[in-house]
Amino acid sequence: MATHTASLFTIATGSSDPIYRQLIEQVRRLIAAAVLKPGDVLPSVREVAVTLAVNPMTVSKAYNMMETEGLLSRARGVGMLVAQSKLLEGRENLLRPTLERAAAEARQLELDNEAALNLFKKILGETK
């Protein structure tokens, strides 16, 4: 049962995403990447709030939402743990919202599917 520090998280202050949503998304990605594993202890609300200079209620809201979703579970005397029973659907689902926005933009620009896919393949090839 590994304990992770609050430095696990970062906040983009200029982002349009609320801070609690940023925290949730980061935990999802860390679980999908197996950085966080079932049984791992997350840093306390207070520790995250102090490290990131955010309101503890914001961190608490994120943790509560993740508990409701089944990503985290609460252990008396220990804190919040990565849940044993429910891991994320998969890495593909983390990319889905970004690709949906890109597909909508391609339609707005009246790009056909083949042109959009070729561009995506080219970009993927550039990042290797």
Short mmCIF file of N, CA, C and O in Angstrom, two decimals:
data_model
loop_
_atom_site.label_atom_id
_atom_site.label_comp_id
_atom_site.label_asym_id
_atom_site.label_seq_id
_atom_site.Cartn_x
_atom_site.Cartn_y
_atom_site.Cartn_z
N MET A 1 0.85 -1.18 0.00
CA MET A 1 0.00 0.00 0.00
C MET A 1 0.89 1.23 0.00
O MET A 1 1.38 1.67 1.03
N ALA A 2 1.12 1.77 -1.18
CA ALA A 2 1.99 2.94 -1.32
C ALA A 2 1.25 4.22 -0.95
O ALA A 2 0.07 4.36 -1.20
N THR A 3 1.96 5.12 -0.34
CA THR A 3 1.41 6.44 -0.04
C THR A 3 2.01 7.43 -1.02
O THR A 3 3.21 7.42 -1.24
N HIS A 4 1.15 8.25 -1.61
CA HIS A 4 1.62 9.22 -2.59
C HIS A 4 1.52 10.62 -2.00
O HIS A 4 0.61 10.93 -1.25
N THR A 5 2.45 11.46 -2.38
CA THR A 5 2.44 12.82 -1.89
C THR A 5 1.55 13.70 -2.74
O THR A 5 1.19 13.35 -3.86
N ALA A 6 1.23 14.86 -2.22
CA ALA A 6 0.37 15.81 -2.92
C ALA A 6 1.03 16.34 -4.18
O ALA A 6 0.37 16.87 -5.06
N SER A 7 2.36 16.19 -4.30
CA SER A 7 3.05 16.66 -5.50
C SER A 7 2.66 15.83 -6.72
O SER A 7 3.07 16.12 -7.83
N LEU A 8 1.89 14.79 -6.50
CA LEU A 8 1.34 13.98 -7.57
C LEU A 8 0.44 14.81 -8.48
O LEU A 8 0.30 14.52 -9.66
N PHE A 9 -0.14 15.86 -7.94
CA PHE A 9 -1.11 16.67 -8.66
C PHE A 9 -0.54 18.04 -9.04
O PHE A 9 0.29 18.59 -8.34
N THR A 10 -1.05 18.56 -10.15
CA THR A 10 -0.74 19.92 -10.56
C THR A 10 -2.05 20.58 -10.98
O THR A 10 -3.00 19.91 -11.38
N ILE A 11 -2.07 21.89 -10.87
CA ILE A 11 -3.27 22.65 -11.22
C ILE A 11 -2.90 23.67 -12.29
O ILE A 11 -1.90 24.38 -12.16
N ALA A 12 -3.72 23.74 -13.32
CA ALA A 12 -3.55 24.75 -14.37
C ALA A 12 -4.49 25.90 -14.01
O ALA A 12 -5.70 25.82 -14.24
N THR A 13 -3.93 26.95 -13.42
CA THR A 13 -4.77 28.05 -12.92
C THR A 13 -5.51 28.78 -14.03
O THR A 13 -6.58 29.31 -13.81
N GLY A 14 -4.97 28.79 -15.24
CA GLY A 14 -5.63 29.48 -16.35
C GLY A 14 -6.64 28.63 -17.08
O GLY A 14 -7.27 29.08 -18.03
N SER A 15 -6.82 27.39 -16.64
CA SER A 15 -7.71 26.46 -17.32
C SER A 15 -9.18 26.82 -17.10
O SER A 15 -9.56 27.34 -16.05
N SER A 16 -10.00 26.51 -18.09
CA SER A 16 -11.44 26.72 -17.94
C SER A 16 -12.06 25.59 -17.11
O SER A 16 -13.18 25.71 -16.64
N ASP A 17 -11.31 24.49 -16.92
CA ASP A 17 -11.81 23.39 -16.09
C ASP A 17 -11.67 23.74 -14.62
O ASP A 17 -10.60 24.19 -14.19
N PRO A 18 -12.73 23.53 -13.84
CA PRO A 18 -12.63 23.79 -12.40
C PRO A 18 -11.54 22.91 -11.77
O PRO A 18 -11.23 21.83 -12.28
N ILE A 19 -10.98 23.38 -10.68
CA ILE A 19 -9.88 22.68 -10.02
C ILE A 19 -10.29 21.27 -9.61
O ILE A 19 -9.53 20.31 -9.81
N TYR A 20 -11.49 21.09 -9.08
CA TYR A 20 -11.90 19.75 -8.66
C TYR A 20 -11.94 18.80 -9.85
O TYR A 20 -11.58 17.64 -9.74
N ARG A 21 -12.35 19.28 -11.02
CA ARG A 21 -12.38 18.46 -12.23
C ARG A 21 -10.96 18.10 -12.68
O ARG A 21 -10.71 17.00 -13.14
N GLN A 22 -10.04 19.05 -12.55
CA GLN A 22 -8.65 18.78 -12.90
C GLN A 22 -8.09 17.66 -12.03
O GLN A 22 -7.39 16.77 -12.51
N LEU A 23 -8.41 17.71 -10.73
CA LEU A 23 -7.94 16.66 -9.82
C LEU A 23 -8.51 15.30 -10.19
O LEU A 23 -7.79 14.30 -10.23
N ILE A 24 -9.80 15.26 -10.48
CA ILE A 24 -10.46 14.01 -10.86
C ILE A 24 -9.82 13.44 -12.12
O ILE A 24 -9.50 12.25 -12.19
N GLU A 25 -9.63 14.27 -13.12
CA GLU A 25 -9.04 13.82 -14.38
C GLU A 25 -7.63 13.30 -14.16
O GLU A 25 -7.23 12.28 -14.75
N GLN A 26 -6.86 13.96 -13.30
CA GLN A 26 -5.50 13.51 -13.04
C GLN A 26 -5.50 12.14 -12.36
O GLN A 26 -4.69 11.27 -12.70
N VAL A 27 -6.40 11.93 -11.41
CA VAL A 27 -6.48 10.63 -10.74
C VAL A 27 -6.87 9.56 -11.75
O VAL A 27 -6.27 8.47 -11.78
N ARG A 28 -7.84 9.85 -12.61
CA ARG A 28 -8.23 8.87 -13.65
C ARG A 28 -7.03 8.48 -14.51
O ARG A 28 -6.82 7.31 -14.80
N ARG A 29 -6.28 9.48 -14.94
CA ARG A 29 -5.13 9.20 -15.81
C ARG A 29 -4.04 8.43 -15.07
O ARG A 29 -3.42 7.52 -15.62
N LEU A 30 -3.82 8.77 -13.81
CA LEU A 30 -2.80 8.07 -13.02
C LEU A 30 -3.18 6.61 -12.79
O LEU A 30 -2.32 5.73 -12.77
N ILE A 31 -4.47 6.35 -12.63
CA ILE A 31 -4.94 4.97 -12.47
C ILE A 31 -4.79 4.23 -13.80
O ILE A 31 -4.30 3.11 -13.84
N ALA A 32 -5.21 4.86 -14.89
CA ALA A 32 -5.12 4.21 -16.20
C ALA A 32 -3.67 3.90 -16.57
O ALA A 32 -3.39 2.88 -17.21
N ALA A 33 -2.76 4.76 -16.16
CA ALA A 33 -1.33 4.55 -16.45
C ALA A 33 -0.65 3.64 -15.43
O ALA A 33 0.54 3.41 -15.51
N ALA A 34 -1.41 3.15 -14.46
CA ALA A 34 -0.91 2.27 -13.40
C ALA A 34 0.11 2.95 -12.50
O ALA A 34 0.90 2.30 -11.83
N VAL A 35 0.09 4.28 -12.47
CA VAL A 35 0.91 5.00 -11.50
C VAL A 35 0.27 4.85 -10.12
O VAL A 35 0.94 4.65 -9.12
N LEU A 36 -1.07 4.93 -10.11
CA LEU A 36 -1.84 4.63 -8.90
C LEU A 36 -2.46 3.25 -9.08
O LEU A 36 -3.06 2.97 -10.11
N LYS A 37 -2.30 2.41 -8.06
CA LYS A 37 -2.81 1.05 -8.13
C LYS A 37 -3.82 0.82 -7.01
O LYS A 37 -3.80 1.54 -6.00
N PRO A 38 -4.70 -0.17 -7.15
CA PRO A 38 -5.66 -0.47 -6.09
C PRO A 38 -4.97 -0.62 -4.74
O PRO A 38 -3.94 -1.27 -4.63
N GLY A 39 -5.53 0.07 -3.75
CA GLY A 39 -4.98 0.03 -2.40
C GLY A 39 -4.02 1.16 -2.09
O GLY A 39 -3.69 1.39 -0.93
N ASP A 40 -3.54 1.88 -3.11
CA ASP A 40 -2.66 3.02 -2.87
C ASP A 40 -3.41 4.10 -2.10
O ASP A 40 -4.59 4.35 -2.34
N VAL A 41 -2.71 4.73 -1.17
CA VAL A 41 -3.29 5.79 -0.35
C VAL A 41 -3.05 7.14 -1.02
O VAL A 41 -1.90 7.45 -1.38
N LEU A 42 -4.10 7.91 -1.18
CA LEU A 42 -3.94 9.26 -1.72
C LEU A 42 -3.56 10.21 -0.61
O LEU A 42 -3.86 9.96 0.57
N PRO A 43 -2.92 11.32 -0.95
CA PRO A 43 -2.59 12.31 0.08
C PRO A 43 -3.87 12.87 0.69
O PRO A 43 -4.93 12.88 0.06
N SER A 44 -3.75 13.34 1.93
CA SER A 44 -4.92 13.87 2.63
C SER A 44 -5.42 15.15 1.94
O SER A 44 -4.69 15.81 1.21
N VAL A 45 -6.67 15.47 2.21
CA VAL A 45 -7.27 16.70 1.69
C VAL A 45 -6.41 17.89 2.08
O VAL A 45 -6.08 18.75 1.26
N ARG A 46 -6.03 17.94 3.34
CA ARG A 46 -5.23 19.07 3.83
C ARG A 46 -3.89 19.16 3.12
O ARG A 46 -3.45 20.23 2.71
N GLU A 47 -3.22 18.02 2.94
CA GLU A 47 -1.92 18.00 2.28
C GLU A 47 -2.01 18.50 0.83
O GLU A 47 -1.20 19.31 0.39
N VAL A 48 -3.02 18.04 0.10
CA VAL A 48 -3.20 18.48 -1.29
C VAL A 48 -3.53 19.97 -1.33
O VAL A 48 -2.95 20.73 -2.11
N ALA A 49 -4.42 20.41 -0.43
CA ALA A 49 -4.82 21.82 -0.41
C ALA A 49 -3.64 22.74 -0.12
O ALA A 49 -3.46 23.77 -0.78
N VAL A 50 -2.80 22.37 0.83
CA VAL A 50 -1.64 23.19 1.18
C VAL A 50 -0.63 23.19 0.05
O VAL A 50 -0.12 24.25 -0.35
N THR A 51 -0.33 22.01 -0.50
CA THR A 51 0.66 21.90 -1.57
C THR A 51 0.25 22.70 -2.80
O THR A 51 1.08 23.36 -3.42
N LEU A 52 -1.04 22.64 -3.16
CA LEU A 52 -1.52 23.30 -4.38
C LEU A 52 -2.06 24.71 -4.12
O LEU A 52 -2.45 25.39 -5.06
N ALA A 53 -2.09 25.12 -2.84
CA ALA A 53 -2.65 26.42 -2.45
C ALA A 53 -4.08 26.58 -2.96
O ALA A 53 -4.42 27.56 -3.61
N VAL A 54 -4.91 25.57 -2.66
CA VAL A 54 -6.33 25.63 -3.02
C VAL A 54 -7.17 25.40 -1.77
O VAL A 54 -6.67 24.94 -0.74
N ASN A 55 -8.44 25.71 -1.88
CA ASN A 55 -9.37 25.54 -0.78
C ASN A 55 -9.54 24.04 -0.48
O ASN A 55 -9.79 23.25 -1.39
N PRO A 56 -9.44 23.65 0.79
CA PRO A 56 -9.63 22.23 1.14
C PRO A 56 -10.99 21.68 0.71
O PRO A 56 -11.11 20.51 0.38
N MET A 57 -12.00 22.54 0.67
CA MET A 57 -13.33 22.09 0.24
C MET A 57 -13.31 21.64 -1.23
O MET A 57 -14.05 20.75 -1.62
N THR A 58 -12.46 22.25 -2.03
CA THR A 58 -12.33 21.87 -3.45
C THR A 58 -11.76 20.46 -3.56
O THR A 58 -12.25 19.63 -4.33
N VAL A 59 -10.72 20.18 -2.79
CA VAL A 59 -10.10 18.85 -2.79
C VAL A 59 -11.10 17.83 -2.24
O VAL A 59 -11.26 16.74 -2.80
N SER A 60 -11.78 18.19 -1.18
CA SER A 60 -12.78 17.31 -0.57
C SER A 60 -13.88 16.97 -1.57
O SER A 60 -14.32 15.82 -1.67
N LYS A 61 -14.32 17.96 -2.32
CA LYS A 61 -15.35 17.74 -3.34
C LYS A 61 -14.86 16.74 -4.38
O LYS A 61 -15.58 15.80 -4.75
N ALA A 62 -13.63 16.90 -4.85
CA ALA A 62 -13.06 15.98 -5.84
C ALA A 62 -12.99 14.56 -5.27
O ALA A 62 -13.40 13.60 -5.92
N TYR A 63 -12.49 14.43 -4.06
CA TYR A 63 -12.37 13.11 -3.43
C TYR A 63 -13.75 12.47 -3.26
O TYR A 63 -13.92 11.28 -3.53
N ASN A 64 -14.73 13.26 -2.79
CA ASN A 64 -16.08 12.72 -2.60
C ASN A 64 -16.70 12.26 -3.92
O ASN A 64 -17.36 11.23 -3.98
N MET A 65 -16.50 13.05 -4.98
CA MET A 65 -17.04 12.67 -6.28
C MET A 65 -16.38 11.39 -6.79
O MET A 65 -17.06 10.53 -7.36
N MET A 66 -15.07 11.25 -6.57
CA MET A 66 -14.39 10.03 -6.99
C MET A 66 -14.81 8.82 -6.16
O MET A 66 -14.87 7.70 -6.67
N GLU A 67 -15.13 9.06 -4.90
CA GLU A 67 -15.64 7.97 -4.06
C GLU A 67 -17.01 7.53 -4.56
O GLU A 67 -17.28 6.33 -4.69
N THR A 68 -17.87 8.49 -4.87
CA THR A 68 -19.21 8.18 -5.39
C THR A 68 -19.11 7.42 -6.70
O THR A 68 -19.88 6.50 -6.96
N GLU A 69 -18.15 7.80 -7.53
CA GLU A 69 -17.93 7.16 -8.83
C GLU A 69 -17.33 5.76 -8.69
O GLU A 69 -17.38 4.97 -9.62
N GLY A 70 -16.76 5.47 -7.54
CA GLY A 70 -16.16 4.15 -7.32
C GLY A 70 -14.68 4.08 -7.60
O GLY A 70 -14.09 3.01 -7.55
N LEU A 71 -14.05 5.23 -7.89
CA LEU A 71 -12.61 5.24 -8.13
C LEU A 71 -11.83 5.13 -6.83
O LEU A 71 -10.75 4.54 -6.78
N LEU A 72 -12.36 5.75 -5.78
CA LEU A 72 -11.69 5.78 -4.48
C LEU A 72 -12.60 5.14 -3.43
O LEU A 72 -13.82 5.10 -3.59
N SER A 73 -11.98 4.69 -2.37
CA SER A 73 -12.76 4.21 -1.21
C SER A 73 -12.13 4.81 0.04
O SER A 73 -10.94 5.10 0.07
N ARG A 74 -12.96 4.99 1.05
CA ARG A 74 -12.52 5.61 2.29
C ARG A 74 -12.18 4.51 3.30
O ARG A 74 -12.97 3.59 3.50
N ALA A 75 -11.01 4.61 3.91
CA ALA A 75 -10.60 3.64 4.93
C ALA A 75 -10.39 4.38 6.24
O ALA A 75 -9.55 5.28 6.31
N ARG A 76 -11.14 4.01 7.23
CA ARG A 76 -11.05 4.67 8.54
C ARG A 76 -9.63 4.62 9.08
O ARG A 76 -8.99 3.58 9.11
N GLY A 77 -9.13 5.79 9.45
CA GLY A 77 -7.79 5.89 10.01
C GLY A 77 -6.66 5.90 8.99
O GLY A 77 -5.51 6.09 9.33
N VAL A 78 -7.00 5.68 7.72
CA VAL A 78 -5.99 5.64 6.67
C VAL A 78 -6.19 6.78 5.69
O VAL A 78 -5.24 7.45 5.31
N GLY A 79 -7.41 6.99 5.27
CA GLY A 79 -7.73 8.04 4.30
C GLY A 79 -8.36 7.46 3.05
O GLY A 79 -9.01 6.42 3.09
N MET A 80 -8.12 8.11 1.93
CA MET A 80 -8.70 7.69 0.66
C MET A 80 -7.75 6.75 -0.06
O MET A 80 -6.56 7.02 -0.20
N LEU A 81 -8.30 5.64 -0.52
CA LEU A 81 -7.53 4.62 -1.23
C LEU A 81 -8.06 4.49 -2.65
O LEU A 81 -9.24 4.69 -2.90
N VAL A 82 -7.19 4.09 -3.56
CA VAL A 82 -7.64 3.73 -4.89
C VAL A 82 -8.47 2.47 -4.73
O VAL A 82 -8.03 1.50 -4.09
N ALA A 83 -9.66 2.47 -5.26
CA ALA A 83 -10.61 1.37 -5.06
C ALA A 83 -10.11 0.08 -5.71
O ALA A 83 -9.47 0.11 -6.75
N GLN A 84 -10.43 -1.02 -5.08
CA GLN A 84 -10.08 -2.35 -5.60
C GLN A 84 -11.00 -2.75 -6.74
O GLN A 84 -10.58 -3.36 -7.70
N SER A 85 -12.26 -2.37 -6.62
CA SER A 85 -13.27 -2.95 -7.49
C SER A 85 -13.44 -2.28 -8.84
O SER A 85 -13.80 -2.93 -9.80
N LYS A 86 -13.19 -0.99 -8.92
CA LYS A 86 -13.51 -0.32 -10.18
C LYS A 86 -12.34 0.51 -10.68
O LYS A 86 -12.09 1.58 -10.17
N LEU A 87 -11.67 0.00 -11.68
CA LEU A 87 -10.67 0.80 -12.36
C LEU A 87 -11.32 1.39 -13.60
O LEU A 87 -12.41 1.01 -13.99
N LEU A 88 -10.66 2.31 -14.21
CA LEU A 88 -11.23 2.98 -15.38
C LEU A 88 -11.46 2.04 -16.54
O LEU A 88 -10.83 1.00 -16.65
N GLU A 89 -12.34 2.46 -17.43
CA GLU A 89 -12.73 1.67 -18.58
C GLU A 89 -11.56 1.41 -19.51
O GLU A 89 -11.54 0.44 -20.23
N GLY A 90 -10.59 2.28 -19.54
CA GLY A 90 -9.45 2.07 -20.41
C GLY A 90 -8.86 3.38 -20.87
O GLY A 90 -9.48 4.43 -20.75
N ARG A 91 -7.67 3.29 -21.39
CA ARG A 91 -6.98 4.48 -21.84
C ARG A 91 -7.68 5.14 -23.00
O ARG A 91 -7.65 6.36 -23.14
N GLU A 92 -8.31 4.34 -23.86
CA GLU A 92 -9.00 4.91 -25.01
C GLU A 92 -10.07 5.90 -24.59
O GLU A 92 -10.26 6.93 -25.22
N ASN A 93 -10.77 5.58 -23.52
CA ASN A 93 -11.85 6.46 -23.06
C ASN A 93 -11.33 7.78 -22.51
O ASN A 93 -12.08 8.75 -22.44
N LEU A 94 -10.07 7.83 -22.11
CA LEU A 94 -9.50 9.09 -21.67
C LEU A 94 -9.24 10.01 -22.86
O LEU A 94 -9.31 11.23 -22.75
N LEU A 95 -8.98 9.42 -24.00
CA LEU A 95 -8.71 10.19 -25.21
C LEU A 95 -9.99 10.58 -25.95
O LEU A 95 -10.01 11.54 -26.71
N ARG A 96 -11.06 9.87 -25.69
CA ARG A 96 -12.31 10.06 -26.41
C ARG A 96 -12.80 11.51 -26.44
O ARG A 96 -13.12 12.02 -27.52
N PRO A 97 -12.88 12.23 -25.32
CA PRO A 97 -13.39 13.61 -25.38
C PRO A 97 -12.55 14.51 -26.28
O PRO A 97 -13.10 15.34 -27.01
N THR A 98 -11.25 14.33 -26.27
CA THR A 98 -10.37 15.14 -27.12
C THR A 98 -10.64 14.83 -28.59
O THR A 98 -10.74 15.74 -29.42
N LEU A 99 -10.78 13.54 -28.90
CA LEU A 99 -11.05 13.16 -30.28
C LEU A 99 -12.44 13.61 -30.74
O LEU A 99 -12.62 13.96 -31.91
N GLU A 100 -13.40 13.59 -29.84
CA GLU A 100 -14.74 14.07 -30.20
C GLU A 100 -14.71 15.56 -30.54
O GLU A 100 -15.35 16.00 -31.49
N ARG A 101 -13.93 16.34 -29.77
CA ARG A 101 -13.80 17.77 -30.08
C ARG A 101 -13.09 17.96 -31.41
O ARG A 101 -13.48 18.81 -32.22
N ALA A 102 -12.05 17.16 -31.66
CA ALA A 102 -11.32 17.26 -32.93
C ALA A 102 -12.22 16.87 -34.10
O ALA A 102 -12.18 17.52 -35.16
N ALA A 103 -13.05 15.84 -33.93
CA ALA A 103 -13.97 15.43 -34.99
C ALA A 103 -14.99 16.52 -35.28
O ALA A 103 -15.29 16.82 -36.45
N ALA A 104 -15.51 17.15 -34.23
CA ALA A 104 -16.47 18.25 -34.43
C ALA A 104 -15.81 19.41 -35.17
O ALA A 104 -16.42 20.00 -36.07
N GLU A 105 -14.58 19.71 -34.83
CA GLU A 105 -13.87 20.79 -35.51
C GLU A 105 -13.59 20.44 -36.97
O GLU A 105 -13.72 21.28 -37.85
N ALA A 106 -13.25 19.18 -37.22
CA ALA A 106 -13.01 18.74 -38.61
C ALA A 106 -14.29 18.90 -39.44
O ALA A 106 -14.24 19.34 -40.59
N ARG A 107 -15.44 18.55 -38.84
CA ARG A 107 -16.72 18.72 -39.55
C ARG A 107 -17.00 20.20 -39.82
O ARG A 107 -17.45 20.57 -40.90
N GLN A 108 -16.72 21.06 -38.82
CA GLN A 108 -16.93 22.50 -39.00
C GLN A 108 -16.06 23.04 -40.12
O GLN A 108 -16.47 23.93 -40.86
N LEU A 109 -14.85 22.49 -40.27
CA LEU A 109 -13.94 22.93 -41.31
C LEU A 109 -14.20 22.22 -42.64
O LEU A 109 -13.50 22.44 -43.62
N GLU A 110 -15.21 21.34 -42.63
CA GLU A 110 -15.63 20.58 -43.81
C GLU A 110 -14.51 19.70 -44.36
O GLU A 110 -14.37 19.52 -45.58
N LEU A 111 -13.69 19.15 -43.45
CA LEU A 111 -12.68 18.16 -43.84
C LEU A 111 -13.36 16.80 -43.96
O LEU A 111 -14.18 16.45 -43.11
N ASP A 112 -13.02 16.04 -44.98
CA ASP A 112 -13.60 14.70 -45.06
C ASP A 112 -12.85 13.78 -44.08
O ASP A 112 -11.77 14.11 -43.59
N ASN A 113 -13.46 12.63 -43.82
CA ASN A 113 -12.90 11.71 -42.83
C ASN A 113 -11.47 11.28 -43.18
O ASN A 113 -10.61 11.21 -42.32
N GLU A 114 -11.24 11.01 -44.46
CA GLU A 114 -9.92 10.55 -44.87
C GLU A 114 -8.85 11.62 -44.60
O GLU A 114 -7.77 11.31 -44.10
N ALA A 115 -9.15 12.87 -44.91
CA ALA A 115 -8.19 13.96 -44.67
C ALA A 115 -7.91 14.11 -43.17
O ALA A 115 -6.76 14.29 -42.76
N ALA A 116 -8.96 14.04 -42.36
CA ALA A 116 -8.79 14.17 -40.91
C ALA A 116 -7.97 13.01 -40.35
O ALA A 116 -7.06 13.21 -39.53
N LEU A 117 -8.26 11.79 -40.80
CA LEU A 117 -7.51 10.62 -40.34
C LEU A 117 -6.05 10.68 -40.78
O LEU A 117 -5.15 10.33 -40.00
N ASN A 118 -5.82 11.10 -42.00
CA ASN A 118 -4.44 11.23 -42.49
C ASN A 118 -3.65 12.24 -41.65
O ASN A 118 -2.49 12.02 -41.33
N LEU A 119 -4.29 13.36 -41.33
CA LEU A 119 -3.64 14.36 -40.49
C LEU A 119 -3.32 13.78 -39.12
O LEU A 119 -2.22 13.97 -38.59
N PHE A 120 -4.27 13.06 -38.52
CA PHE A 120 -4.05 12.46 -37.21
C PHE A 120 -2.90 11.44 -37.26
O PHE A 120 -2.03 11.42 -36.39
N LYS A 121 -2.88 10.61 -38.30
CA LYS A 121 -1.80 9.64 -38.46
C LYS A 121 -0.45 10.34 -38.59
O LYS A 121 0.56 9.89 -38.03
N LYS A 122 -0.43 11.43 -39.34
CA LYS A 122 0.81 12.20 -39.52
C LYS A 122 1.28 12.74 -38.17
O LYS A 122 2.45 12.64 -37.82
N ILE A 123 0.36 13.30 -37.40
CA ILE A 123 0.70 13.85 -36.08
C ILE A 123 1.20 12.75 -35.15
O ILE A 123 2.19 12.93 -34.45
N LEU A 124 0.55 11.59 -35.18
CA LEU A 124 1.00 10.47 -34.35
C LEU A 124 2.41 10.05 -34.74
O LEU A 124 3.23 9.75 -33.87
N GLY A 125 2.69 10.04 -36.02
CA GLY A 125 4.02 9.67 -36.50
C GLY A 125 5.09 10.67 -36.09
O GLY A 125 6.23 10.30 -35.84
N GLU A 126 4.71 11.93 -35.98
CA GLU A 126 5.66 13.00 -35.60
C GLU A 126 6.05 12.92 -34.14
O GLU A 126 7.11 13.38 -33.76
N THR A 127 5.18 12.33 -33.32
CA THR A 127 5.44 12.32 -31.88
C THR A 127 6.29 11.14 -31.43
O THR A 127 6.57 11.01 -30.27
N LYS A 128 6.68 10.29 -32.35
CA LYS A 128 7.48 9.11 -31.97
C LYS A 128 8.90 9.47 -31.66
O LYS A 128 9.51 10.33 -32.12
#
